[in-house]
Amino acid sequence: LVENRLTFAYQPVVSARSHRPAFFECLLRIRTPNNLVIPAGQFIPLVEDMGLIRQIDHFVLDHAVGELRADPHAVLAINVSAYTTGDAAWLRRLQSHNRSMPGVMRRLIVEITETAAMRNLETAQHFVETVRSTGARVALDDFGAGSSSFRHLKSLQVDIVKIDGLFTGRLGEHPKNLMFFKALLDLAKGCGFETVAECAETPQDAMLLAATGVTYLQGYHFAKPELIRLKGSPVLPLGSAPPQE
Protein backbone atom coordinates (compact mmCIF):
# COMPACT_ATOMS: atom_id res chain seq x y z
CA LEU A 1 0.00 0.00 0.00
CA VAL A 2 2.73 2.47 0.94
CA GLU A 3 4.79 1.73 -2.19
CA ASN A 4 1.74 1.67 -4.48
CA ARG A 5 2.43 -1.87 -5.71
CA LEU A 6 -1.15 -3.13 -5.54
CA THR A 7 -2.89 -3.33 -8.89
CA PHE A 8 -5.78 -5.03 -10.68
CA ALA A 9 -5.87 -7.88 -13.15
CA TYR A 10 -9.06 -7.77 -15.20
CA GLN A 11 -11.11 -10.76 -16.34
CA PRO A 12 -14.12 -10.22 -18.60
CA VAL A 13 -17.55 -11.59 -17.80
CA VAL A 14 -19.22 -12.08 -21.18
CA SER A 15 -22.74 -12.34 -22.48
CA ALA A 16 -23.62 -16.01 -22.85
CA ARG A 17 -25.34 -15.24 -26.16
CA SER A 18 -22.99 -12.82 -27.88
CA HIS A 19 -19.72 -13.46 -25.99
CA ARG A 20 -19.21 -9.70 -25.76
CA PRO A 21 -17.80 -8.38 -22.45
CA ALA A 22 -20.57 -7.21 -20.13
CA PHE A 23 -18.24 -6.21 -17.30
CA PHE A 24 -14.78 -6.91 -15.91
CA GLU A 25 -13.99 -8.48 -12.56
CA CYS A 26 -11.08 -6.74 -10.84
CA LEU A 27 -8.71 -9.27 -9.27
CA LEU A 28 -6.07 -7.95 -6.89
CA ARG A 29 -2.37 -8.43 -7.59
CA ILE A 30 0.93 -7.32 -5.99
CA ARG A 31 3.84 -6.21 -8.15
CA THR A 32 7.17 -7.08 -6.51
CA PRO A 33 10.17 -4.70 -6.79
CA ASN A 34 11.63 -7.01 -9.46
CA ASN A 35 8.30 -6.85 -11.38
CA LEU A 36 6.92 -10.27 -10.55
CA VAL A 37 3.13 -10.45 -10.15
CA ILE A 38 1.65 -12.22 -7.11
CA PRO A 39 -2.03 -13.30 -7.27
CA ALA A 40 -4.41 -12.57 -4.42
CA GLY A 41 -4.71 -16.20 -3.36
CA GLN A 42 -1.08 -16.18 -2.29
CA PHE A 43 -1.29 -13.15 0.01
CA ILE A 44 -4.89 -12.51 1.10
CA PRO A 45 -4.86 -15.25 3.81
CA LEU A 46 -1.77 -13.60 5.33
CA VAL A 47 -3.36 -10.16 5.01
CA GLU A 48 -6.39 -11.44 6.94
CA ASP A 49 -4.16 -12.98 9.64
CA MET A 50 -2.36 -9.64 10.02
CA GLY A 51 -5.63 -7.72 10.38
CA LEU A 52 -5.03 -5.63 7.25
CA ILE A 53 -7.87 -6.87 5.06
CA ARG A 54 -10.08 -3.82 5.65
CA GLN A 55 -7.29 -1.51 4.49
CA ILE A 56 -7.01 -3.62 1.35
CA ASP A 57 -10.76 -3.48 0.75
CA HIS A 58 -10.70 0.32 1.10
CA PHE A 59 -7.92 0.47 -1.49
CA VAL A 60 -9.87 -1.79 -3.86
CA LEU A 61 -12.93 0.45 -3.64
CA ASP A 62 -10.97 3.67 -4.21
CA HIS A 63 -8.96 2.19 -7.08
CA ALA A 64 -12.05 0.83 -8.83
CA VAL A 65 -13.90 4.13 -8.51
CA GLY A 66 -10.87 5.90 -9.95
CA GLU A 67 -10.93 3.52 -12.93
CA LEU A 68 -14.64 4.09 -13.46
CA ARG A 69 -14.18 7.83 -13.35
CA ALA A 70 -11.32 7.66 -15.88
CA ASP A 71 -13.17 5.37 -18.30
CA PRO A 72 -16.87 6.16 -18.82
CA HIS A 73 -17.32 2.90 -20.79
CA ALA A 74 -16.13 0.62 -17.98
CA VAL A 75 -18.34 -1.59 -15.81
CA LEU A 76 -16.27 -3.15 -13.03
CA ALA A 77 -16.85 -5.74 -10.32
CA ILE A 78 -14.85 -5.81 -7.10
CA ASN A 79 -14.64 -8.39 -4.33
CA VAL A 80 -14.89 -7.55 -0.65
CA SER A 81 -14.04 -9.75 2.32
CA ALA A 82 -16.44 -11.09 4.89
CA TYR A 83 -15.01 -8.58 7.38
CA THR A 84 -15.99 -5.63 5.19
CA THR A 85 -19.67 -6.58 5.10
CA GLY A 86 -19.72 -5.30 8.69
CA ASP A 87 -17.41 -2.32 8.13
CA ALA A 88 -19.41 0.90 8.53
CA ALA A 89 -16.38 2.95 7.44
CA TRP A 90 -16.25 1.14 4.07
CA LEU A 91 -19.94 1.85 3.50
CA ARG A 92 -19.47 5.53 4.39
CA ARG A 93 -16.61 5.65 1.89
CA LEU A 94 -18.86 4.19 -0.79
CA GLN A 95 -21.57 6.73 -0.02
CA SER A 96 -19.00 9.55 -0.14
CA HIS A 97 -17.88 8.44 -3.60
CA ASN A 98 -21.52 8.40 -4.68
CA ARG A 99 -22.07 11.96 -3.47
CA SER A 100 -18.94 13.30 -5.17
CA MET A 101 -19.43 11.36 -8.45
CA PRO A 102 -23.15 10.82 -9.07
CA GLY A 103 -23.85 8.15 -11.63
CA VAL A 104 -20.53 6.35 -11.36
CA MET A 105 -21.88 3.82 -8.87
CA ARG A 106 -24.27 2.47 -11.51
CA ARG A 107 -21.21 0.96 -13.22
CA LEU A 108 -19.90 -0.73 -10.07
CA ILE A 109 -20.70 -4.28 -8.95
CA VAL A 110 -19.74 -5.39 -5.43
CA GLU A 111 -19.28 -9.13 -4.98
CA ILE A 112 -19.73 -10.85 -1.64
CA THR A 113 -19.33 -14.58 -1.16
CA GLU A 114 -22.03 -16.86 0.12
CA THR A 115 -19.58 -17.77 2.90
CA ALA A 116 -19.53 -14.12 3.97
CA ALA A 117 -23.32 -14.08 4.10
CA MET A 118 -23.28 -17.22 6.25
CA ARG A 119 -21.28 -15.47 8.98
CA ASN A 120 -24.04 -12.99 9.79
CA LEU A 121 -27.06 -12.85 7.53
CA GLU A 122 -28.49 -9.72 9.16
CA THR A 123 -25.20 -7.86 8.66
CA ALA A 124 -25.03 -9.04 5.07
CA GLN A 125 -28.59 -7.83 4.45
CA HIS A 126 -27.71 -4.35 5.73
CA PHE A 127 -24.56 -4.30 3.59
CA VAL A 128 -26.46 -5.28 0.44
CA GLU A 129 -29.21 -2.73 1.05
CA THR A 130 -26.71 0.08 1.65
CA VAL A 131 -24.63 -0.73 -1.43
CA ARG A 132 -27.71 -0.94 -3.67
CA SER A 133 -29.01 2.38 -2.30
CA THR A 134 -26.05 4.11 -4.00
CA GLY A 135 -26.98 2.66 -7.39
CA ALA A 136 -24.25 0.02 -7.32
CA ARG A 137 -25.16 -3.60 -7.89
CA VAL A 138 -24.42 -6.57 -5.66
CA ALA A 139 -23.41 -10.05 -6.80
CA LEU A 140 -23.57 -13.14 -4.61
CA ASP A 141 -20.38 -15.03 -5.45
CA ASP A 142 -19.69 -18.78 -5.21
CA PHE A 143 -23.40 -19.54 -5.00
CA GLY A 144 -24.01 -23.19 -4.22
CA ALA A 145 -20.81 -23.63 -2.24
CA GLY A 146 -22.50 -22.96 1.09
CA SER A 147 -24.80 -25.18 3.08
CA SER A 148 -27.72 -22.74 3.20
CA SER A 149 -27.92 -21.47 -0.38
CA PHE A 150 -31.72 -21.41 -0.55
CA ARG A 151 -31.99 -19.28 2.56
CA HIS A 152 -29.41 -16.80 1.30
CA LEU A 153 -31.09 -16.41 -2.06
CA LYS A 154 -34.42 -15.74 -0.36
CA SER A 155 -33.00 -13.30 2.20
CA LEU A 156 -30.50 -11.23 0.18
CA GLN A 157 -31.88 -8.87 -2.44
CA VAL A 158 -28.86 -9.04 -4.72
CA ASP A 159 -28.80 -8.29 -8.45
CA ILE A 160 -26.53 -11.04 -9.79
CA VAL A 161 -25.84 -14.61 -8.70
CA LYS A 162 -22.51 -16.20 -9.64
CA ILE A 163 -22.83 -19.98 -9.54
CA ASP A 164 -19.79 -21.68 -8.06
CA GLY A 165 -17.25 -23.22 -10.44
CA LEU A 166 -17.64 -26.53 -8.61
CA PHE A 167 -20.72 -27.10 -10.81
CA THR A 168 -19.47 -25.67 -14.12
CA GLY A 169 -16.09 -27.23 -14.88
CA ARG A 170 -15.37 -30.12 -17.25
CA LEU A 171 -19.00 -30.89 -17.86
CA GLY A 172 -18.15 -33.50 -20.49
CA GLU A 173 -16.32 -35.54 -17.87
CA HIS A 174 -18.78 -34.86 -15.05
CA PRO A 175 -22.28 -34.67 -16.59
CA LYS A 176 -23.97 -34.66 -13.17
CA ASN A 177 -22.47 -31.21 -12.59
CA LEU A 178 -24.76 -29.83 -15.29
CA MET A 179 -27.80 -31.23 -13.49
CA PHE A 180 -26.81 -29.46 -10.26
CA PHE A 181 -25.95 -26.30 -12.17
CA LYS A 182 -29.38 -26.21 -13.83
CA ALA A 183 -31.11 -26.63 -10.46
CA LEU A 184 -29.19 -23.67 -9.00
CA LEU A 185 -29.74 -21.65 -12.17
CA ASP A 186 -33.49 -22.25 -12.17
CA LEU A 187 -33.66 -21.16 -8.55
CA ALA A 188 -31.76 -17.93 -9.24
CA LYS A 189 -33.68 -17.16 -12.43
CA GLY A 190 -36.96 -17.83 -10.65
CA CYS A 191 -36.06 -15.12 -8.16
CA GLY A 192 -35.43 -12.70 -11.03
CA PHE A 193 -31.63 -12.49 -10.72
CA GLU A 194 -29.10 -12.27 -13.50
CA THR A 195 -26.71 -15.21 -13.42
CA VAL A 196 -23.04 -15.92 -14.07
CA ALA A 197 -21.50 -19.33 -14.73
CA GLU A 198 -17.98 -19.26 -13.34
CA CYS A 199 -15.03 -21.36 -14.57
CA ALA A 200 -16.09 -21.80 -18.20
CA GLU A 201 -12.68 -23.18 -19.13
CA THR A 202 -13.28 -25.13 -22.36
CA PRO A 203 -15.31 -24.61 -25.57
CA GLN A 204 -17.53 -27.56 -24.58
CA ASP A 205 -18.20 -26.09 -21.14
CA ALA A 206 -19.05 -22.70 -22.66
CA MET A 207 -21.44 -24.28 -25.18
CA LEU A 208 -23.24 -26.45 -22.62
CA LEU A 209 -23.55 -23.63 -20.10
CA ALA A 210 -24.80 -21.11 -22.67
CA ALA A 211 -27.53 -23.58 -23.70
CA THR A 212 -28.98 -23.49 -20.16
CA GLY A 213 -30.02 -19.85 -20.49
CA VAL A 214 -27.47 -18.44 -18.04
CA THR A 215 -26.97 -14.68 -18.51
CA TYR A 216 -23.16 -14.45 -18.41
CA LEU A 217 -20.10 -16.68 -18.67
CA GLN A 218 -16.68 -16.21 -17.08
CA GLY A 219 -13.58 -18.35 -17.47
CA TYR A 220 -10.28 -19.06 -19.18
CA HIS A 221 -12.03 -20.10 -22.38
CA PHE A 222 -12.77 -16.41 -22.95
CA ALA A 223 -9.80 -14.77 -21.23
CA LYS A 224 -7.40 -15.10 -18.33
CA PRO A 225 -7.05 -12.15 -15.95
CA GLU A 226 -4.84 -9.50 -17.56
CA LEU A 227 -3.14 -6.52 -15.95
CA ILE A 228 -4.36 -4.23 -18.73
CA ARG A 229 -8.04 -3.89 -19.50
CA LEU A 230 -9.06 -2.99 -23.03
CA LYS A 231 -9.94 0.69 -22.73
CA GLY A 232 -13.22 1.60 -24.29
CA SER A 233 -14.14 -2.05 -24.83
CA PRO A 234 -17.82 -2.48 -25.65
CA VAL A 235 -20.00 -3.33 -22.68
CA LEU A 236 -23.64 -4.25 -22.35
CA PRO A 237 -25.82 -2.29 -19.94
CA LEU A 238 -26.57 -4.72 -17.13
CA GLY A 239 -30.09 -6.01 -17.33
CA SER A 240 -30.38 -5.47 -21.09
CA ALA A 241 -30.85 -8.22 -23.63
CA PRO A 242 -27.63 -8.93 -25.51
CA PRO A 243 -27.79 -8.46 -29.29
CA GLN A 244 -28.23 -11.48 -31.51
CA GLU A 245 -25.21 -12.64 -33.49
PDB file of C-alpha atoms in Angstrom, residues 28 30 38-53 56 81 83:
ATOM      1  CA  LEU A  28      -6.072  -7.951  -6.888  1.00  0.00           C
ATOM      2  CA  ILE A  30       0.931  -7.316  -5.994  1.00  0.00           C
ATOM      3  CA  ILE A  38       1.650 -12.217  -7.111  1.00  0.00           C
ATOM      4  CA  PRO A  39      -2.031 -13.303  -7.267  1.00  0.00           C
ATOM      5  CA  ALA A  40      -4.406 -12.575  -4.418  1.00  0.00           C
ATOM      6  CA  GLY A  41      -4.705 -16.201  -3.360  1.00  0.00           C
ATOM      7  CA  GLN A  42      -1.084 -16.175  -2.292  1.00  0.00           C
ATOM      8  CA  PHE A  43      -1.289 -13.152   0.006  1.00  0.00           C
ATOM      9  CA  ILE A  44      -4.889 -12.512   1.095  1.00  0.00           C
ATOM     10  CA  PRO A  45      -4.860 -15.248   3.809  1.00  0.00           C
ATOM     11  CA  LEU A  46      -1.769 -13.598   5.330  1.00  0.00           C
ATOM     12  CA  VAL A  47      -3.364 -10.159   5.010  1.00  0.00           C
ATOM     13  CA  GLU A  48      -6.387 -11.442   6.937  1.00  0.00           C
ATOM     14  CA  ASP A  49      -4.164 -12.977   9.641  1.00  0.00           C
ATOM     15  CA  MET A  50      -2.364  -9.638  10.019  1.00  0.00           C
ATOM     16  CA  GLY A  51      -5.633  -7.723  10.385  1.00  0.00           C
ATOM     17  CA  LEU A  52      -5.029  -5.628   7.253  1.00  0.00           C
ATOM     18  CA  ILE A  53      -7.871  -6.865   5.063  1.00  0.00           C
ATOM     19  CA  ILE A  56      -7.005  -3.624   1.349  1.00  0.00           C
ATOM     20  CA  SER A  81     -14.040  -9.753   2.316  1.00  0.00           C
ATOM     21  CA  TYR A  83     -15.008  -8.579   7.381  1.00  0.00           C
TER      22      TYR A  83
END
